[in-house]
Short mmCIF file of C-alpha atoms and ligand atoms in Angstrom, two decimals:
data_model
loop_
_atom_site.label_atom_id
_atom_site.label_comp_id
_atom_site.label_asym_id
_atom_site.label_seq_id
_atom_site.Cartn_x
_atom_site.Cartn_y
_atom_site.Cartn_z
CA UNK A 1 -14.49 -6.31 -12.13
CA UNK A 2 -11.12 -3.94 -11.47
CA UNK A 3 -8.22 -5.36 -13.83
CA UNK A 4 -5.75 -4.93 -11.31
CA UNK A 5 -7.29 -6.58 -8.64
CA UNK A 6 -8.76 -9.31 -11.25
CA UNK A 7 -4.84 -9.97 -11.94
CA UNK A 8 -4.28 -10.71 -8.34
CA UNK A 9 -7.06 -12.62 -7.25
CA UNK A 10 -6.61 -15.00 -10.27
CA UNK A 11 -3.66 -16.75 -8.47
CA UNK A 12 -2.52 -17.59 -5.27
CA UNK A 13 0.18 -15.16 -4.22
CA UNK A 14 0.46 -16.83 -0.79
CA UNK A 15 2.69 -19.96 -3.55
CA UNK A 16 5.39 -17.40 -4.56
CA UNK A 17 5.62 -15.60 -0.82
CA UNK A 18 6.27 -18.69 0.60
CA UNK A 19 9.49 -18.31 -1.12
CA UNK A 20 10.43 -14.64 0.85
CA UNK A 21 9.59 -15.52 3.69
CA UNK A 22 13.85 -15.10 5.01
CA UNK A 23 14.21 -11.67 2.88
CA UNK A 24 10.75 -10.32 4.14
CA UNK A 25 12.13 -10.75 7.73
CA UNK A 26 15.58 -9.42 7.12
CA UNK A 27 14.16 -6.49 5.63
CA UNK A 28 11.82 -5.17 8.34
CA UNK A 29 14.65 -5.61 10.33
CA UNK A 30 16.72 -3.21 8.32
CA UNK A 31 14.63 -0.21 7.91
CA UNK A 32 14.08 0.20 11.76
CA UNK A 33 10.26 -1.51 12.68
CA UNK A 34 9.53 -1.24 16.79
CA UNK A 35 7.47 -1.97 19.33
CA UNK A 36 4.98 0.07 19.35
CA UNK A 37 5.46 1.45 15.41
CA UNK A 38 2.04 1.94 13.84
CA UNK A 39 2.71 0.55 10.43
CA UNK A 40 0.77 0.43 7.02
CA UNK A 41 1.86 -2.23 4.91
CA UNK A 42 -0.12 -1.54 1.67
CA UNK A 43 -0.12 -4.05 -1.29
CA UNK A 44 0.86 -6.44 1.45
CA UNK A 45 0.10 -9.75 0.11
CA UNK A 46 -0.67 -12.54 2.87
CA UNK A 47 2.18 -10.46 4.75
CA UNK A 48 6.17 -11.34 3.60
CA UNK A 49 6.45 -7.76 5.78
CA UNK A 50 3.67 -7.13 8.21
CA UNK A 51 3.98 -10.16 9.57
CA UNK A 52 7.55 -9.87 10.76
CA UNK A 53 6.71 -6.62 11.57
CA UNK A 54 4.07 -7.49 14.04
CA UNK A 55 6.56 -10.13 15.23
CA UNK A 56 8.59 -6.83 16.29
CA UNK A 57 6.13 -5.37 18.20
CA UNK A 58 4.42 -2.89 16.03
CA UNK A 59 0.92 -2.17 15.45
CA UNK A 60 0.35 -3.20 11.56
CA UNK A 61 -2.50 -2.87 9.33
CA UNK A 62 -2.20 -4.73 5.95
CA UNK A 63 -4.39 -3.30 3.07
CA UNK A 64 -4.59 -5.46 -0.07
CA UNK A 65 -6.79 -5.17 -3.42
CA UNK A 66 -6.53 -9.39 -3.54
CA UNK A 67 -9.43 -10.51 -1.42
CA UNK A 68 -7.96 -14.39 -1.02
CA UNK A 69 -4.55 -12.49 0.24
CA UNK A 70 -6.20 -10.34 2.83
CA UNK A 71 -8.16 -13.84 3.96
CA UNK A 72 -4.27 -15.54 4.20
CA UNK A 73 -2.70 -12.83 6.12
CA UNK A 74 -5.60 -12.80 8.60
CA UNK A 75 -5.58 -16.62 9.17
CA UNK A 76 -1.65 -16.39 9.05
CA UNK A 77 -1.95 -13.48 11.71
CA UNK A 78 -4.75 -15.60 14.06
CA UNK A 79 -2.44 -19.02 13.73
CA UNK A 80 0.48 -16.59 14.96
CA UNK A 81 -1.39 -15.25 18.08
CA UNK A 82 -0.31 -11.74 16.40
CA UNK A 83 -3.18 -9.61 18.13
CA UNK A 84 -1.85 -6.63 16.66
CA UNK A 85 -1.97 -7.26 12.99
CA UNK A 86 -4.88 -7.59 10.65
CA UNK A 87 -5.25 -6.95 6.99
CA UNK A 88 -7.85 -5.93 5.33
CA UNK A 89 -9.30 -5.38 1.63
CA UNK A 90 -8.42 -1.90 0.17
CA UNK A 91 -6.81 -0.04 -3.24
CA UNK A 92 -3.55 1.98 -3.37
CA UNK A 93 -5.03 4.19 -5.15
CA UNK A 94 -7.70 5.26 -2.76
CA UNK A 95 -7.21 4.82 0.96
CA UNK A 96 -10.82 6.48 1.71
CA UNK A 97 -11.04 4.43 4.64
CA UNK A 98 -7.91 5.21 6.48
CA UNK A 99 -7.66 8.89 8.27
CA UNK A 100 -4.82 11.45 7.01
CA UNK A 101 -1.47 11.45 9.07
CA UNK A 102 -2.57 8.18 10.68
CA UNK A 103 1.10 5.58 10.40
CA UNK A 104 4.14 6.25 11.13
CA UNK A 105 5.65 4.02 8.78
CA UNK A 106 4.37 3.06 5.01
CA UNK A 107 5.96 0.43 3.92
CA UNK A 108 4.84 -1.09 0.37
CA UNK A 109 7.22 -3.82 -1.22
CA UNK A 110 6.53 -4.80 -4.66
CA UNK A 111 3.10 -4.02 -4.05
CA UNK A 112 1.48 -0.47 -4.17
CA UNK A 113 3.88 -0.42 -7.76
CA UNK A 114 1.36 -2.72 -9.24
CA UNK A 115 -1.69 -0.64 -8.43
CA UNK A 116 -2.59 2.31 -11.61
CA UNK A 117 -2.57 5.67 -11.17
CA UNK A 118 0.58 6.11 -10.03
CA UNK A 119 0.44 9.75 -9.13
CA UNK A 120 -2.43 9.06 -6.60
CA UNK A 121 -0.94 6.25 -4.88
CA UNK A 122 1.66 8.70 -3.87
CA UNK A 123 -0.78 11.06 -2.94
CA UNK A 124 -2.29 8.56 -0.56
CA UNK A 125 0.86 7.17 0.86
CA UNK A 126 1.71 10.62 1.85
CA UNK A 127 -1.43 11.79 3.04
CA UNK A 128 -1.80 8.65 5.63
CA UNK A 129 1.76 9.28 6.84
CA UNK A 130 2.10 11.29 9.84
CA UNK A 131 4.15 14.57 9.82
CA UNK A 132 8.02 13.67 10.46
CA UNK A 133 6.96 9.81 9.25
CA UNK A 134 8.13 7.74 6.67
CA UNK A 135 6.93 5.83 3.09
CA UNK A 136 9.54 3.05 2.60
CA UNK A 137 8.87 1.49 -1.30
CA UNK A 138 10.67 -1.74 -2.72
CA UNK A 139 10.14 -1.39 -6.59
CA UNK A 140 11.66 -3.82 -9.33
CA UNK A 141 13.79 -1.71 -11.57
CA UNK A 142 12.91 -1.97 -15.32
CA UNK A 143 15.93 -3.87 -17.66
CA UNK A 144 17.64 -4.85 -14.38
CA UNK A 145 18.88 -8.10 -15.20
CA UNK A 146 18.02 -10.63 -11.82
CA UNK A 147 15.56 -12.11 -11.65
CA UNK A 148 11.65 -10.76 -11.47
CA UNK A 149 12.54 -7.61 -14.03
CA UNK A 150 13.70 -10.69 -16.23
CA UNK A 151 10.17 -12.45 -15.31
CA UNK A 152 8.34 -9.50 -16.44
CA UNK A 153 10.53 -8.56 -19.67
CA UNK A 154 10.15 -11.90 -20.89
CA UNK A 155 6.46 -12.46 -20.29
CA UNK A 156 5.54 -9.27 -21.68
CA UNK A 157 7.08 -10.90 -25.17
CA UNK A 158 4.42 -13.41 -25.45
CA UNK A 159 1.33 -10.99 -24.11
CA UNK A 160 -0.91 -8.59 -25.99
CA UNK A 161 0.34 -4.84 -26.07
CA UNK A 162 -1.41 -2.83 -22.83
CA UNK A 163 -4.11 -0.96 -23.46
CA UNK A 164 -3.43 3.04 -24.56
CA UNK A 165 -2.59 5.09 -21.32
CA UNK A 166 -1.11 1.71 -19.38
CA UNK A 167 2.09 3.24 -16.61
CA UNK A 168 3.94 0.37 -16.59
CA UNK A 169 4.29 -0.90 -13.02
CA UNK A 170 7.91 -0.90 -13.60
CA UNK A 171 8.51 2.73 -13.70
CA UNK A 172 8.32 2.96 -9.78
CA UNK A 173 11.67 1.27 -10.37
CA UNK A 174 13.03 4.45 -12.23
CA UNK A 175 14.16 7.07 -9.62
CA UNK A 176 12.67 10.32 -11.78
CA UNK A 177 9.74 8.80 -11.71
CA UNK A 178 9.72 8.30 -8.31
CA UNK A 179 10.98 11.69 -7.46
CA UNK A 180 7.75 13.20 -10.09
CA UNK A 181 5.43 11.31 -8.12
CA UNK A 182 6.17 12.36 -4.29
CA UNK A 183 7.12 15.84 -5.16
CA UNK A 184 3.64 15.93 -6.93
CA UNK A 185 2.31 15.21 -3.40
CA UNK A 186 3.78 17.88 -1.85
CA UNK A 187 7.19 15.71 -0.77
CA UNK A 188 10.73 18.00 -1.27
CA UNK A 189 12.96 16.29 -3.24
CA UNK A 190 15.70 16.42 -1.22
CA UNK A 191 13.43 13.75 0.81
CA UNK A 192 13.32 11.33 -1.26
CA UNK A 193 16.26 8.83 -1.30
CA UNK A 194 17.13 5.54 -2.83
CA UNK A 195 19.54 2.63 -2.37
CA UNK A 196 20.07 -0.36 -4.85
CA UNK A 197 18.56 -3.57 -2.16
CA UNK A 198 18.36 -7.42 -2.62
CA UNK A 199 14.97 -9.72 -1.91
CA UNK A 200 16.44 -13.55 -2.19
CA UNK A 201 14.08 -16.31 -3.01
CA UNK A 202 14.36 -19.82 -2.15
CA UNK A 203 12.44 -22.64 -2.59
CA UNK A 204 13.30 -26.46 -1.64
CA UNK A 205 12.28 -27.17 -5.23
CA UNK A 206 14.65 -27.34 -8.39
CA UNK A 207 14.29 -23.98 -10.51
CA UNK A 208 11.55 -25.56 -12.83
CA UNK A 209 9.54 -26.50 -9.91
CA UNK A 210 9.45 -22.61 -9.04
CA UNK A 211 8.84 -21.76 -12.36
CA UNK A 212 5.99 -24.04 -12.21
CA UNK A 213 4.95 -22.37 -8.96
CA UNK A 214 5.16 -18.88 -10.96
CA UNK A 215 3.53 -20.33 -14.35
CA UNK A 216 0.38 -22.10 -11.79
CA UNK A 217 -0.29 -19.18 -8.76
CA UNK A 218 1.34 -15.66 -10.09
CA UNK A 219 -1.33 -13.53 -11.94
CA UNK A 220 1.09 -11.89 -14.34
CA UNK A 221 2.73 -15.62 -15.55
CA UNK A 222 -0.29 -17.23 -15.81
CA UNK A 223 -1.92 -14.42 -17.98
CA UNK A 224 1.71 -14.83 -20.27
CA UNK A 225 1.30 -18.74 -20.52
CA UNK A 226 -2.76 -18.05 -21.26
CA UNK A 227 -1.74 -15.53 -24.25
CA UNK A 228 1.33 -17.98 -25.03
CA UNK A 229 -1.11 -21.14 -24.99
CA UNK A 230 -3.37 -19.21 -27.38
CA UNK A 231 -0.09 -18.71 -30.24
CA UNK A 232 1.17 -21.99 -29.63
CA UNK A 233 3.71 -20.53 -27.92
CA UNK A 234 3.80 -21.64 -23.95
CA UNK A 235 5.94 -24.26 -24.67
CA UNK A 236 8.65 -21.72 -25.80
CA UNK A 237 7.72 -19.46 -23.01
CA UNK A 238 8.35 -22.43 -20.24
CA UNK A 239 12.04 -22.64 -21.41
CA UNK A 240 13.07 -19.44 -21.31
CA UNK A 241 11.66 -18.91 -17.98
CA UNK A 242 13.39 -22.53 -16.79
CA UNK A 243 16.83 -21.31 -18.73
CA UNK A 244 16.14 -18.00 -16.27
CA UNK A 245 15.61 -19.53 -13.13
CA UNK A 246 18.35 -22.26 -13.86
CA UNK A 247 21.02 -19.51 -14.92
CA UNK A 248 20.03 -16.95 -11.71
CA UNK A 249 20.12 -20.08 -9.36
CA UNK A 250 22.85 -19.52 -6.38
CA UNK A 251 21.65 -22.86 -4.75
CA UNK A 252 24.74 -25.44 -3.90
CA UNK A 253 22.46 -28.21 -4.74
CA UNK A 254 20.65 -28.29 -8.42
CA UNK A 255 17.30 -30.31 -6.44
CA UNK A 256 16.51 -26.47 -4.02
CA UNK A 257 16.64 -22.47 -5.77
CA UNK A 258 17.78 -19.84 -3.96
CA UNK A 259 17.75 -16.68 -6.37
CA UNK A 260 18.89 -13.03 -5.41
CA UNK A 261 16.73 -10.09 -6.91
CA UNK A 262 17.53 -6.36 -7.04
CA UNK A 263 15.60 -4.29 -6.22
CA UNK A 264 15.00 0.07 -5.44
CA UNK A 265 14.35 0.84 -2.17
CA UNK A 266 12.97 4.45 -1.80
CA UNK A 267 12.76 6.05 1.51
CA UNK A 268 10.61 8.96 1.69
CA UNK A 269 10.90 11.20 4.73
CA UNK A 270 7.16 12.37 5.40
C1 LIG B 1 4.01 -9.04 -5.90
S1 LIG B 1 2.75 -9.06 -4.71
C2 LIG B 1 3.64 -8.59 -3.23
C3 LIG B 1 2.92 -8.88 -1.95
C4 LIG B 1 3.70 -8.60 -0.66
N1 LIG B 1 4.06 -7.21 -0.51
C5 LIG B 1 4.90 -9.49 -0.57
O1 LIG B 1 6.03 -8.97 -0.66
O2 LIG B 1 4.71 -10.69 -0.41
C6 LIG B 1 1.82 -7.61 -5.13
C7 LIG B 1 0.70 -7.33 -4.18
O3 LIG B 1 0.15 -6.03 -4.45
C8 LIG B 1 -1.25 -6.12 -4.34
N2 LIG B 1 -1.86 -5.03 -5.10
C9 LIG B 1 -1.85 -4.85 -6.44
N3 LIG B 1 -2.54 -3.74 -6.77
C10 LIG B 1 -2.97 -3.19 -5.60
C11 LIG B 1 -3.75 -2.03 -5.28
N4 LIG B 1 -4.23 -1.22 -6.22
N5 LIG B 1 -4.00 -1.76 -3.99
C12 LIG B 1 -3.57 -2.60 -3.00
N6 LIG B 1 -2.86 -3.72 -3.25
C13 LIG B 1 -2.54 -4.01 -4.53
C14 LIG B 1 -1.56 -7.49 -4.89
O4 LIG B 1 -2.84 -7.96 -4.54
C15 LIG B 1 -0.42 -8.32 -4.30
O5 LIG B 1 -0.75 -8.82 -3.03
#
């Protein structure tokens, strides 16, 4: 079985993207989605993106490694009435199945960084981009200190050391890396551009019940408590994740969570 999509099929992502729902919407709506658009949304989950997209007007295809996620997005997409989305099972890494120059818009938030081989997911995000099109990435940014960098940092802690040759997911978050990558795929640098951006999530549960939802459904928190259980150590692990979610939490009332996370946003002009 692939690792990577092992890690995401072990939980239920569809838990934690219940909580973007608001900042998924706000975003399409920011980086210019129309009617008519023909949009890849790679990595996309059960669709935080494509499915506001769709709502837009635009003709979306969501490709996901996570077979469960795919299955969510298309039931979310039938319940909808959204005739022109579907998702469908496929790797960042190798987009064999879709032609070149075939989207006008890429758009990939927090997902294509999780996939290996960083070099060729740039590769194929270019390559399925039309001439004149665009790739737009949302990356978590490594030692930024909101929220999901802090999820990852701290898990890490309590997890065996990756094996020799691991990228780290989080250096899509580091702009010369990101630059490396896309020029590597033929993209001028002068093309590639980056703003600092904000993903909120909120939940009508106090911040332990999210951590719970993170510890129970996310892939990379349940593989930390697993490693943690095995030292003795998930009990340790549990409060500093609750001290992190309590300390981030912007909520008015201590019994809901609303947390801001920052994020890169790379635009790449195809
Ligand atoms: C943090 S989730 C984000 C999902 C979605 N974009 C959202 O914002 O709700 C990461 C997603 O990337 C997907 N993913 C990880 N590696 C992938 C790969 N190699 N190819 C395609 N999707 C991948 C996972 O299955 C998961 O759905």
């Amino acid at each position: 079985m692939n690792p990577n999509k092992a890690l995401w099929e072990k939980g239920d992502f569809t838990r934690i993207a219940a909580t973007m729902r608001e900042s998924g919407e706000a975003l399409v709506n920011r980086i210019g989605v129309t009617r008519g658009l023909k949009v890849l949304d790679l990595g996309c989950g059960d669709g935080t993106t494509a499915v506001p997209a769709a709502k837009l007007g635009a003709d979306v295809l969501g490709v996901d490694i996570a077979r469960n996620l795919v299955e969510a997005g298309n039931k979310r997409a039938k319940e909808m009435g959204l005739m022109n989305l579907r998702f469908q099972e496929g790797d960042a890494t190798n987009l064999s199945e879709l032609a070149n120059h075939s989207f006008d818009l890429v758009v990939s938030i927090f997902g294509a960084m999780f996939a290996p081989k960083p070099f060729d997911v740039a590769r194929e995000m270019v390559r399925v981009t039309r001439p004149r099109g665009q790739i737009v990435m949302g990356n978590w940014i490594p030692g930024d200190p909101t929220l999901v960098a802090q999820i990852l940092k701290i898990s890490s802690a309590y997890t065996p050391p990756p094996p020799e040759g691991f990228i780290s997911p989080m250096t899509w978050g580091i702009e010369s890396n990101v630059i490396e990558r896309f020029v590597a795929a033929g993209v001028p640098k002068e093309k590639i551009s980056f703003v600092r951006d904000t993903f909120t999530f909120n939940s009508s549960s106090a911040p332990a019940g999210l951590v719970a939802e993170f510890r129970n459904y996310y892939g990379p928190t349940m593989n930390a408590f697993e490693a943690a259980e095995k030292n003795g150590r998930a009990a340790d692990l549990q409060k500093e994740l609750e001290e992190l979610f309590n300390s981030q939490n912007k909520s008015p009332s201590k019994d809901a969570t609303s947390i801001p996370a920052t994020f890169l946003r790379v635009t790449v002009a195809v």
